[in-house]
XYZ file of N, CA and C in Angstrom:
789
model
N 0.979 -1.446 0.811
C 0.747 0.139 -0.072
C 0.674 1.214 -0.221
N 0.870 2.095 -0.952
C 1.009 3.614 -0.988
C 0.829 4.439 -0.810
N 1.180 5.031 0.441
C -0.462 6.118 0.879
C 0.582 7.601 1.190
N -0.485 8.794 0.319
C -1.132 9.733 0.271
C -0.560 10.627 1.955
N 1.466 11.095 0.792
C 1.136 11.940 2.629
C 0.675 13.443 2.336
N 1.199 13.624 2.795
C 0.128 15.255 2.962
C 0.270 16.321 1.637
N 1.957 16.575 1.835
C 2.175 17.209 0.676
C 1.129 16.626 -0.228
N 0.905 15.533 -1.126
C 1.068 15.136 -2.450
C -0.604 15.140 -1.790
N -1.669 15.838 -1.062
C -2.668 16.270 -1.153
C -2.521 17.483 -1.341
N -2.438 17.967 0.259
C -2.196 19.295 -0.649
C -1.521 19.572 -2.020
N -1.219 19.261 -2.729
C -0.855 19.081 -4.158
C -2.378 19.389 -5.252
N -3.077 18.105 -4.817
C -4.184 17.783 -6.009
C -5.235 18.716 -5.508
N -4.750 19.158 -3.791
C -6.125 20.310 -3.250
C -5.449 21.512 -4.670
N -4.330 22.355 -4.156
C -4.208 23.193 -4.887
C -5.152 22.913 -6.274
N -4.769 21.814 -6.887
C -4.829 22.272 -7.961
C -5.934 22.582 -7.982
N -6.672 21.339 -7.920
C -9.095 21.291 -8.510
C -9.026 23.142 -7.727
N -9.006 23.204 -6.828
C -9.892 24.421 -5.647
C -8.750 25.428 -7.748
N -8.079 25.357 -8.011
C -6.946 26.688 -8.688
C -8.225 26.493 -10.164
N -8.838 24.853 -10.806
C -9.797 24.834 -11.530
C -11.025 24.527 -11.202
N -11.774 24.940 -10.123
C -12.487 25.711 -9.803
C -12.456 27.092 -10.049
N -11.774 27.765 -9.343
C -11.984 29.249 -9.363
C -11.057 29.923 -10.855
N -10.938 28.453 -12.703
C -11.050 29.877 -13.563
C -12.212 28.131 -13.966
N -13.382 27.978 -13.838
C -14.807 28.205 -14.200
C -14.513 26.608 -15.571
N -12.957 25.604 -14.821
C -13.174 24.513 -15.741
C -14.339 23.178 -15.229
N -15.560 23.271 -14.425
C -16.386 22.372 -13.947
C -17.481 23.055 -15.099
N -17.834 21.095 -15.396
C -18.662 21.234 -16.132
C -20.021 20.316 -15.178
N -21.187 20.638 -16.269
C -22.567 20.658 -15.425
C -22.175 18.196 -15.489
N -23.063 17.884 -14.050
C -22.959 15.983 -14.051
C -23.686 15.631 -14.718
N -24.238 14.334 -14.105
C -24.444 13.107 -15.227
C -26.114 13.214 -14.795
N -26.362 13.990 -13.262
C -28.101 14.035 -13.586
C -28.489 14.755 -13.635
N -27.692 16.028 -14.508
C -28.963 18.430 -14.755
C -29.262 17.599 -16.267
N -30.554 18.637 -16.698
C -30.317 18.292 -17.527
C -29.524 18.682 -19.209
N -28.595 18.752 -19.140
C -27.679 20.495 -20.571
C -27.831 18.651 -20.655
N -26.713 19.116 -22.128
C -26.409 18.101 -22.936
C -24.561 18.409 -22.994
N -24.230 16.971 -23.414
C -23.036 17.661 -23.305
C -22.538 18.036 -24.803
N -21.145 19.656 -24.725
C -20.875 20.271 -25.337
C -20.940 19.069 -26.760
N -20.030 19.850 -28.075
C -20.217 19.363 -29.500
C -19.196 19.930 -29.872
N -17.968 19.508 -30.546
C -17.873 19.814 -30.703
C -16.963 19.234 -32.373
N -16.212 20.642 -33.412
C -16.156 19.869 -34.856
C -14.985 18.692 -34.591
N -14.168 18.491 -33.208
C -13.741 17.095 -32.892
C -14.222 15.340 -33.353
N -16.002 16.202 -32.605
C -16.464 15.547 -32.492
C -16.361 14.066 -33.341
N -15.873 15.063 -35.328
C -16.764 14.483 -35.531
C -14.937 13.727 -37.178
N -14.493 13.844 -35.642
C -13.235 13.285 -36.531
C -12.926 12.526 -36.338
N -12.412 11.495 -36.322
C -11.643 9.728 -36.601
C -10.485 10.051 -35.678
N -10.179 9.246 -34.227
C -8.780 9.305 -33.624
C -7.937 8.563 -35.487
N -6.920 9.127 -34.414
C -5.182 8.042 -35.806
C -6.241 6.742 -34.862
N -5.889 5.991 -35.975
C -5.825 3.832 -35.178
C -4.448 3.907 -35.606
N -3.488 4.523 -36.229
C -1.749 4.451 -35.539
C -1.440 5.205 -34.584
N -2.337 5.682 -33.888
C -1.369 6.746 -32.819
C -1.094 5.701 -32.167
N -0.586 6.001 -31.346
C 0.882 6.439 -29.874
C -0.500 5.700 -29.063
N -1.173 5.820 -28.705
C -2.799 5.289 -28.278
C -3.424 4.380 -28.498
N -3.140 3.632 -29.334
C -3.627 2.482 -29.917
C -2.366 1.955 -29.835
N -1.373 1.682 -29.374
C -1.106 0.727 -29.815
C -0.188 -0.447 -28.741
N -1.245 -1.173 -27.892
C -1.843 -2.138 -27.424
C -3.589 -2.075 -27.394
N -3.627 -3.009 -27.325
C -5.709 -3.345 -28.201
C -6.048 -3.512 -25.684
N -6.369 -3.033 -25.644
C -7.396 -2.819 -24.303
C -8.152 -3.858 -24.099
N -8.420 -4.414 -22.743
C -9.809 -5.907 -22.676
C -10.486 -4.906 -23.249
N -11.002 -6.154 -23.503
C -13.170 -6.500 -23.970
C -13.759 -6.441 -23.464
N -14.820 -6.444 -23.845
C -15.721 -6.098 -22.351
C -15.976 -7.560 -22.244
N -15.960 -7.782 -20.788
C -16.688 -9.721 -20.868
C -17.720 -10.014 -19.544
N -18.552 -11.370 -19.900
C -19.341 -11.910 -19.519
C -18.736 -12.868 -18.478
N -20.264 -12.457 -17.409
C -19.429 -12.778 -15.963
C -20.815 -13.651 -15.639
N -20.957 -14.886 -15.926
C -22.049 -15.815 -15.754
C -23.434 -15.780 -14.437
N -22.356 -15.183 -13.507
C -23.608 -15.378 -11.718
C -23.683 -13.258 -11.580
N -23.429 -12.987 -12.512
C -24.335 -11.767 -12.780
C -25.299 -11.890 -13.673
N -26.146 -10.314 -13.155
C -26.850 -10.217 -14.034
C -26.902 -9.425 -15.347
N -28.040 -9.146 -15.874
C -27.184 -7.897 -17.530
C -27.217 -6.592 -17.032
N -27.646 -6.487 -16.047
C -27.435 -4.367 -14.999
C -27.612 -5.053 -13.236
N -25.945 -4.543 -13.991
C -24.975 -5.004 -12.209
C -25.141 -3.576 -11.651
N -25.550 -3.559 -9.627
C -25.493 -2.889 -9.228
C -24.249 -2.682 -8.455
N -23.900 -3.824 -7.894
C -23.034 -4.315 -6.964
C -22.618 -6.033 -7.240
N -22.197 -5.447 -6.843
C -20.436 -6.497 -6.169
C -21.003 -7.680 -5.461
N -20.296 -9.003 -5.392
C -20.260 -9.647 -4.115
C -19.887 -9.393 -3.171
N -20.831 -9.640 -2.196
C -20.839 -9.062 -0.692
C -19.712 -10.007 0.771
N -19.325 -10.495 0.222
C -18.770 -11.680 0.917
C -16.944 -10.868 1.188
N -16.656 -9.962 -0.467
C -15.238 -9.634 0.052
C -15.566 -8.024 -0.152
N -13.876 -8.023 0.230
C -13.869 -6.060 0.583
C -13.258 -4.992 0.092
N -13.813 -6.016 -0.896
C -13.569 -4.658 -1.846
C -14.716 -3.538 -2.798
N -14.331 -2.515 -3.295
C -15.384 -1.718 -3.821
C -14.418 -1.428 -5.225
N -15.857 -1.167 -6.310
C -15.522 -0.325 -7.096
C -15.841 2.080 -7.509
N -14.804 2.034 -7.598
C -15.482 3.786 -7.412
C -14.903 3.871 -9.051
N -16.095 3.914 -9.166
C -16.888 4.608 -11.035
C -16.962 6.082 -10.954
N -15.940 6.523 -12.144
C -16.485 7.714 -12.462
C -16.625 8.193 -13.854
N -17.599 8.759 -13.788
C -18.592 9.819 -15.044
C -17.492 10.268 -15.244
N -16.804 9.827 -17.563
C -15.411 10.714 -17.400
C -15.709 11.163 -18.490
N -15.938 12.955 -18.120
C -16.121 14.271 -18.657
C -15.867 15.401 -17.894
N -15.088 15.981 -18.445
C -15.100 17.712 -17.299
C -13.212 17.920 -18.155
N -12.692 18.437 -17.544
C -11.255 19.406 -17.372
C -10.199 17.579 -16.957
N -9.728 17.466 -18.086
C -8.907 17.041 -18.110
C -7.300 16.702 -16.640
N -6.857 17.930 -16.462
C -6.337 18.327 -15.349
C -6.745 17.947 -13.418
N -8.389 18.131 -14.257
C -8.949 17.393 -13.005
C -9.255 15.884 -12.415
N -9.470 15.181 -14.161
C -9.363 13.910 -14.469
C -8.093 13.241 -13.741
N -6.505 13.989 -14.443
C -5.105 13.404 -14.200
C -4.752 13.464 -12.115
N -5.695 14.511 -11.840
C -4.759 14.498 -10.360
C -5.622 13.590 -9.753
N -7.070 12.637 -10.063
C -7.218 12.032 -9.591
C -6.766 10.232 -9.969
N -6.500 10.558 -11.177
C -6.133 9.480 -11.657
C -4.604 8.898 -10.885
N -3.623 10.548 -10.598
C -2.639 10.336 -9.514
C -2.917 9.231 -8.054
N -4.201 10.765 -7.290
C -4.276 10.284 -6.637
C -4.921 9.198 -6.336
N -5.240 7.940 -6.661
C -5.257 6.488 -6.491
C -5.019 6.060 -6.605
N -3.044 6.600 -7.867
C -2.814 5.479 -8.396
C -1.231 6.008 -7.123
N -2.016 6.869 -6.209
C -0.713 7.023 -5.625
C -1.333 5.627 -4.680
N -2.080 5.898 -3.664
C -2.458 5.020 -2.999
C -2.981 3.362 -3.211
N -2.651 3.960 -4.048
C -2.401 2.055 -4.671
C -4.178 1.591 -4.963
N -5.614 2.199 -5.052
C -6.531 2.543 -6.621
C -6.412 1.885 -7.320
N -8.027 1.737 -7.357
C -7.327 0.929 -9.045
C -8.906 1.794 -8.997
N -9.213 2.864 -10.733
C -10.596 3.209 -10.874
C -11.778 2.051 -11.446
N -12.633 2.287 -12.166
C -13.090 2.150 -13.299
C -13.598 3.656 -13.324
N -13.781 3.992 -15.385
C -13.906 5.769 -15.987
C -15.348 4.941 -16.830
N -16.466 5.861 -17.222
C -16.768 5.417 -18.586
C -16.867 7.090 -18.805
N -15.989 6.897 -20.620
C -16.250 7.930 -20.769
C -16.595 8.412 -22.023
N -17.288 9.674 -22.460
C -18.337 10.481 -22.834
C -17.707 10.227 -24.676
N -18.390 10.196 -25.414
C -16.871 10.384 -26.409
C -16.872 11.489 -26.939
N -17.330 11.839 -27.001
C -17.244 14.082 -27.251
C -16.233 14.485 -26.464
N -16.150 14.032 -25.005
C -14.966 14.240 -24.434
C -13.345 13.803 -24.888
N -13.662 12.398 -25.630
C -12.452 11.703 -25.792
C -11.683 11.835 -26.958
N -13.584 12.934 -28.398
C -12.745 13.315 -29.753
C -12.002 14.632 -28.642
N -12.326 15.446 -27.769
C -11.499 16.651 -27.412
C -10.142 15.661 -27.108
N -10.465 15.154 -25.777
C -8.850 14.681 -25.297
C -9.185 13.280 -24.974
N -7.405 12.961 -26.334
C -7.652 10.870 -27.278
C -6.987 11.154 -26.205
N -6.506 12.298 -25.283
C -5.083 10.835 -24.664
C -5.750 10.746 -23.966
N -6.499 11.615 -23.036
C -7.234 10.360 -21.658
C -7.244 8.898 -21.715
N -7.785 8.379 -22.825
C -7.710 7.213 -22.983
C -6.035 6.029 -23.021
N -5.790 6.474 -23.031
C -4.137 5.856 -22.530
C -3.626 6.309 -21.420
N -3.551 7.601 -20.426
C -3.508 7.765 -19.778
C -4.637 7.271 -18.675
N -5.434 6.746 -18.924
C -6.315 5.799 -18.000
C -5.797 4.414 -17.888
N -5.665 3.731 -19.432
C -5.456 2.739 -19.121
C -4.385 1.925 -18.791
N -3.582 2.964 -18.818
C -2.025 3.620 -18.383
C -1.675 3.147 -16.941
N -2.641 3.586 -16.270
C -2.957 4.265 -15.114
C -3.740 1.864 -14.466
N -3.384 1.477 -15.430
C -4.423 0.441 -14.901
C -5.877 -0.109 -14.203
N -6.385 1.249 -14.001
C -7.717 1.194 -15.023
C -8.771 0.841 -15.648
N -9.641 0.523 -14.882
C -10.882 0.096 -16.723
C -11.075 0.800 -17.324
N -12.172 0.762 -18.154
C -12.385 2.571 -19.455
C -13.986 1.511 -20.238
N -14.147 1.889 -19.981
C -16.353 2.351 -20.459
C -16.746 2.965 -20.984
N -18.107 2.690 -21.598
C -18.769 3.389 -23.133
C -19.791 4.533 -21.910
N -19.715 5.764 -22.546
C -20.838 6.122 -20.759
C -21.434 6.708 -22.460
N -21.990 6.405 -23.609
C -22.296 7.093 -24.713
C -21.557 8.157 -24.917
N -21.996 8.459 -27.003
C -21.276 9.364 -27.452
C -21.666 10.844 -27.300
N -22.638 11.397 -26.381
C -23.203 12.645 -26.654
C -23.391 13.161 -24.493
N -23.401 12.479 -24.300
C -24.652 12.740 -22.843
C -25.821 12.582 -23.215
N -26.310 12.030 -23.890
C -27.733 12.856 -23.361
C -28.244 11.963 -22.650
N -29.442 12.331 -22.206
C -30.561 10.782 -21.987
C -31.301 9.683 -22.854
N -29.449 8.453 -22.405
C -30.297 7.468 -23.862
C -31.820 7.405 -23.407
N -32.487 6.809 -22.478
C -33.866 6.048 -21.710
C -34.956 6.280 -22.741
N -34.190 8.378 -23.466
C -35.674 9.172 -23.855
C -35.104 9.392 -25.218
N -34.331 8.260 -26.094
C -34.440 8.505 -27.662
C -34.457 8.015 -27.767
N -35.086 7.581 -29.208
C -35.622 6.638 -30.589
C -34.552 5.670 -29.891
N -34.832 4.394 -30.910
C -33.648 3.237 -31.110
C -32.770 3.489 -31.355
N -32.782 4.104 -32.690
C -32.055 4.473 -33.635
C -31.380 5.535 -33.544
N -31.630 6.363 -31.992
C -30.978 7.702 -31.816
C -29.242 7.179 -30.913
N -30.963 6.543 -30.180
C -30.038 5.567 -28.590
C -28.805 4.068 -29.080
N -29.562 3.790 -30.188
C -28.552 2.838 -30.650
C -26.615 4.444 -31.311
N -27.429 4.801 -32.111
C -25.966 5.430 -32.551
C -25.522 6.409 -30.878
N -25.395 6.308 -30.084
C -25.531 6.983 -28.709
C -23.627 5.755 -27.961
N -24.097 4.323 -28.663
C -24.110 4.038 -27.803
C -22.592 3.227 -28.992
N -22.585 3.161 -30.327
C -22.312 2.659 -30.745
C -20.976 3.481 -30.965
N -21.986 5.110 -31.446
C -20.743 6.087 -31.337
C -19.338 6.350 -30.835
N -19.638 6.257 -29.206
C -18.826 5.681 -28.666
C -18.236 3.934 -28.300
N -18.808 4.027 -28.677
C -17.620 2.332 -28.769
C -16.947 2.134 -29.513
N -17.088 2.932 -31.228
C -15.897 3.295 -32.476
C -15.007 3.862 -31.331
N -15.214 4.831 -31.274
C -13.718 5.889 -29.798
C -12.958 5.625 -29.286
N -14.111 4.086 -28.364
C -12.658 3.357 -27.769
C -12.060 2.569 -28.650
N -13.158 1.597 -29.951
C -11.977 1.194 -29.731
C -11.377 1.279 -30.950
N -11.294 3.113 -31.446
C -10.082 3.743 -32.249
C -9.008 3.997 -32.128
N -8.914 4.439 -30.366
C -8.000 4.416 -29.559
C -7.465 3.715 -29.131
N -8.188 2.829 -28.191
C -7.330 1.914 -27.709
C -7.212 0.184 -28.391
N -8.512 -0.456 -29.747
C -8.335 -1.322 -29.519
C -9.594 -2.269 -29.491
N -10.637 -1.989 -28.564
C -11.303 -2.360 -27.541
C -12.470 -1.052 -27.253
N -13.957 -2.455 -27.171
C -15.108 -1.149 -26.906
C -15.528 -0.292 -25.214
N -14.074 -0.696 -24.898
C -13.670 -0.868 -23.622
C -14.590 -1.934 -23.270
N -14.707 -2.157 -21.759
C -15.309 -3.294 -20.640
C -16.423 -3.043 -20.369
N -16.739 -1.639 -20.285
C -18.325 -1.228 -19.589
C -18.939 -0.264 -20.728
N -20.258 -0.689 -20.562
C -21.295 0.545 -20.691
C -21.701 0.831 -19.719
N -22.338 2.021 -19.000
C -23.149 2.655 -18.320
C -24.493 3.965 -19.330
N -25.236 4.110 -18.567
C -26.299 5.027 -19.839
C -26.243 5.930 -18.717
N -25.887 7.279 -19.695
C -25.943 8.769 -19.463
C -27.342 8.619 -18.591
N -27.394 10.183 -18.267
C -28.120 10.979 -17.456
C -29.175 9.393 -17.257
N -28.919 8.512 -16.259
C -30.139 8.154 -15.638
C -28.962 6.489 -14.533
N -29.762 5.895 -13.471
C -29.100 5.097 -13.265
C -29.311 3.949 -13.791
N -29.746 3.853 -14.069
C -30.608 2.350 -14.537
C -30.599 2.532 -16.452
N -29.980 1.631 -17.392
C -31.705 1.048 -19.211
C -32.473 0.743 -18.527
N -33.109 1.792 -19.447
C -34.079 0.482 -20.041
C -33.733 -0.853 -20.462
N -35.222 -1.416 -20.935
C -35.046 -2.459 -21.363
C -34.619 -2.122 -23.181
N -35.048 -1.570 -23.498
C -34.140 -1.195 -24.996
C -33.028 -0.442 -24.381
N -32.429 0.119 -24.080
C -30.317 0.390 -24.052
C -30.603 -0.633 -22.876
N -30.432 -1.818 -22.681
C -29.952 -2.801 -21.828
C -29.495 -3.199 -23.675
N -31.154 -4.236 -24.197
C -30.571 -4.735 -25.352
C -29.781 -3.884 -26.731
N -29.652 -3.316 -27.125
C -28.776 -2.077 -26.996
C -27.455 -2.595 -27.627
N -27.243 -1.773 -25.914
C -26.224 -2.405 -26.090
C -25.479 -3.750 -25.704
N -26.494 -4.405 -25.914
C -25.306 -6.052 -24.721
C -25.287 -6.225 -27.111
N -26.251 -5.643 -28.127
C -26.297 -5.954 -29.431
C -24.341 -5.030 -29.638
N -24.369 -4.217 -29.260
C -23.065 -3.807 -29.177
C -21.741 -4.360 -28.654
N -21.607 -5.633 -28.358
C -21.125 -6.153 -27.295
C -21.210 -5.598 -26.165
N -21.801 -5.374 -25.320
C -21.622 -5.509 -24.025
C -22.233 -6.132 -23.265
N -21.803 -7.357 -22.309
C -23.147 -8.252 -21.945
C -23.868 -7.348 -20.623
N -23.148 -6.574 -20.869
C -23.931 -6.601 -18.769
C -23.801 -5.038 -19.761
N -24.243 -4.087 -18.513
C -24.866 -2.252 -17.736
C -24.620 -2.133 -16.682
N -23.125 -1.343 -16.658
C -23.012 -0.847 -14.582
C -23.545 -0.073 -14.549
N -24.268 -0.392 -13.362
C -25.101 0.918 -13.160
C -24.101 1.386 -11.544
N -24.960 1.405 -10.302
C -24.175 1.434 -9.043
C -25.074 1.013 -8.207
N -24.983 1.159 -6.235
C -25.891 1.606 -5.265
C -25.387 2.192 -4.916
N -24.254 2.681 -4.773
C -23.751 4.281 -3.584
C -23.647 5.341 -4.890
N -24.315 6.322 -4.479
C -24.194 8.060 -5.000
C -23.947 8.967 -4.220
N -22.676 9.298 -4.668
C -21.753 10.116 -4.129
C -22.609 11.751 -3.890
N -23.585 11.709 -4.664
C -24.173 12.691 -5.477
C -22.347 14.063 -6.111
N -21.460 14.475 -6.068
C -20.605 15.098 -5.825
C -20.698 15.868 -6.718
N -21.612 15.871 -8.380
C -21.793 16.426 -9.662
C -23.018 17.758 -9.140
N -23.655 18.026 -7.817
C -24.205 18.702 -6.653
C -23.514 19.482 -6.352
N -21.689 19.523 -6.196
C -21.245 20.210 -5.836
C -21.152 20.628 -4.209
N -21.322 19.709 -3.452
C -21.754 19.850 -2.145
C -20.514 19.867 -0.733
N -19.221 20.299 -1.660
C -18.295 20.719 -0.946
C -17.871 18.871 -0.163
N -15.940 19.055 -0.298
C -15.705 17.361 -0.546
C -15.778 16.623 0.794
N -15.733 17.549 2.018
C -16.307 16.709 3.567
C -17.815 15.595 3.393
N -18.764 16.989 2.059
C -20.244 15.913 1.999
C -19.800 14.776 1.552
N -18.909 15.412 0.161
C -19.179 14.299 -0.930
C -18.493 12.234 0.415
N -17.166 12.152 0.762
C -16.681 12.105 1.232
C -18.063 11.239 2.859
N -18.932 11.525 3.044
C -20.382 11.833 3.973
C -20.928 10.673 3.312
N -21.447 11.610 1.766
C -21.839 10.600 1.308
C -21.649 9.567 1.360
N -20.528 9.260 0.429
C -19.817 7.343 -0.528
C -20.001 6.712 0.848
N -19.565 6.743 1.662
C -19.287 6.817 3.527
C -20.238 5.839 4.461
N -20.882 7.233 3.831
C -22.256 6.089 4.465
C -23.156 4.906 4.121
N -23.719 5.613 2.664
C -23.600 3.954 1.964
C -22.962 2.452 1.749
N -21.363 3.299 1.109
C -20.494 1.950 1.302
C -20.342 0.826 1.856
N -20.713 -0.464 1.234
C -20.532 -1.295 1.768
C -19.132 -2.377 1.182
N -19.291 -3.712 1.393
C -18.495 -4.606 0.865
C -19.106 -5.158 -0.207
N -18.493 -5.115 -1.863
C -18.984 -5.217 -3.517
C -19.353 -3.489 -3.922
N -19.785 -2.397 -3.180
C -21.201 -1.535 -3.831
C -19.981 -1.613 -5.096
N -20.406 -0.456 -5.297
C -19.866 0.352 -7.039
C -20.428 1.939 -6.944
N -19.501 2.467 -6.918
C -19.947 4.060 -6.396
C -19.888 4.566 -7.564
N -20.666 6.050 -7.868
C -20.642 6.536 -8.826
C -20.536 8.560 -7.737
N -19.460 8.104 -9.240
C -18.279 10.090 -8.881
C -17.872 10.468 -10.295
N -17.795 11.475 -10.747
C -17.671 11.548 -11.461
C -15.999 12.958 -11.750
N -15.514 12.902 -13.184
C -14.181 13.777 -13.409
C -15.087 15.165 -13.683
N -14.758 16.197 -13.309
C -14.981 16.834 -13.378
C -15.178 18.587 -12.325
N -15.211 18.260 -11.530
C -15.614 18.266 -10.022
C -14.330 18.769 -9.234
N -13.914 19.693 -8.739
C -12.477 19.450 -7.755
C -13.398 19.305 -6.892
N -14.347 19.384 -6.430
C -15.352 18.604 -4.287
C -14.274 16.830 -4.300
N -14.557 16.916 -5.457
C -14.707 15.622 -5.619
C -12.533 14.837 -5.471
N -11.791 15.902 -6.176
C -10.645 15.363 -6.307
C -9.787 15.492 -4.417
N -10.281 16.811 -3.451
C -10.716 16.974 -2.752
C -10.737 15.587 -1.799
N -11.577 14.652 -2.067
C -12.278 14.432 -1.257
C -11.986 12.587 -1.381
N -11.011 12.576 -2.615
C -11.125 11.124 -3.469
C -9.665 10.781 -2.207
N -8.348 11.186 -1.438
C -8.330 10.685 -0.951
C -8.237 10.026 0.774
N -9.438 11.109 1.301
C -10.102 11.157 2.687
C -11.310 9.844 2.446
N -12.242 9.714 1.252
C -13.203 8.341 0.869
C -11.350 6.653 1.314
N -10.144 7.293 0.799
C -9.461 6.115 0.673
C -9.496 5.824 1.202
N -8.901 6.543 2.377
C -8.473 6.356 4.259
C -9.389 5.802 5.002
N -10.361 6.420 4.917
C -11.785 5.819 5.253
C -11.762 4.381 4.732
N -11.675 3.926 3.486
C -12.189 2.502 3.791
C -11.163 2.266 3.961
N -9.513 1.960 3.767
C -8.553 1.753 4.507
C -9.138 1.781 6.078
N -9.924 2.217 6.773
C -10.130 2.504 7.754
C -11.107 0.543 7.823
N -11.746 0.337 7.224
C -12.633 -0.165 7.354
C -12.628 -2.096 6.203
N -10.487 -1.383 6.827
C -10.384 -2.869 5.489
C -10.992 -3.023 4.211
N -11.673 -2.351 3.947
C -12.213 -2.230 2.178
C -10.340 -1.382 1.437
N -11.195 -1.918 0.106
C -9.685 -1.508 -1.251
C -10.635 -1.292 -2.163
N -10.247 -0.222 -3.384
C -11.003 -0.001 -3.965
C -9.796 -0.555 -5.297
N -10.553 -1.090 -5.969
C -10.378 -1.955 -7.295
C -11.378 -1.338 -8.837
N -10.722 -1.971 -9.636
C -11.567 -2.047 -10.835
C -12.844 -3.113 -10.673
N -13.654 -2.494 -11.734
C -15.312 -2.951 -11.579
C -14.408 -4.990 -12.071
N -14.015 -4.831 -12.536
C -13.340 -6.319 -13.737
C -13.084 -7.065 -12.216
N -12.167 -6.264 -11.999
C -11.541 -6.868 -10.677
C -12.555 -7.560 -9.680
N -13.406 -6.438 -9.365
C -14.613 -7.003 -7.989
C -15.628 -7.813 -8.447
N -15.527 -8.008 -10.259
C -16.695 -9.192 -10.738
C -15.979 -10.802 -10.443
N -14.587 -10.703 -9.961
C -13.880 -11.289 -10.806
C -13.308 -12.560 -9.516
């Protein structure tokens, strides 16, 4: 176990606070605004780039798990901290670095337009030993879309992931909903994802409640096997992560990828 020193934490907190002052935050998964679309969204990433040098893991079927997974086994002291992948990449890097210094591994469900704007983040996530998955192309309310549009949201992000990493990612999570509708479950399965990844603990970090409240929200509900919903793009989350990891340690629990949680 590698511990985060006081100096390390202060550096992460200062980085997050500076980005808040600079207006670097984005709207969370439960809000109503769509993620911004940029011209880069229509450009295919270069499959020959260094980011695609090693194929990432493909989705796996877990026979004992339901089609829609809310949590893992309750008999082992492990949890999955899962992040909606969107927002300022500096905050994302701060979170990844803090987790890695603590010996923790995360699961990142990336938005396709975010990958278009920051393609280097796909390899940064994978090189840190974290899971990388699909959180739709434009972060729309996917359950409310037509079958054609919902399919395009799922496959659009899958295509970005494949071009960047050689894989469609290990997981799919619906955007702007804690669970997928039966239609979206079917479309995700057809796109190559045996399971939809939901969660049983919501940090509510997208409401910007402050770092202490994010920690309280997580620790009040987390238990062995939990899947926790968090977000990139919020300085509160960056500031809270070291305390969340410390509290998990005190309870004898460890943060692992969702793949590890279910294996």
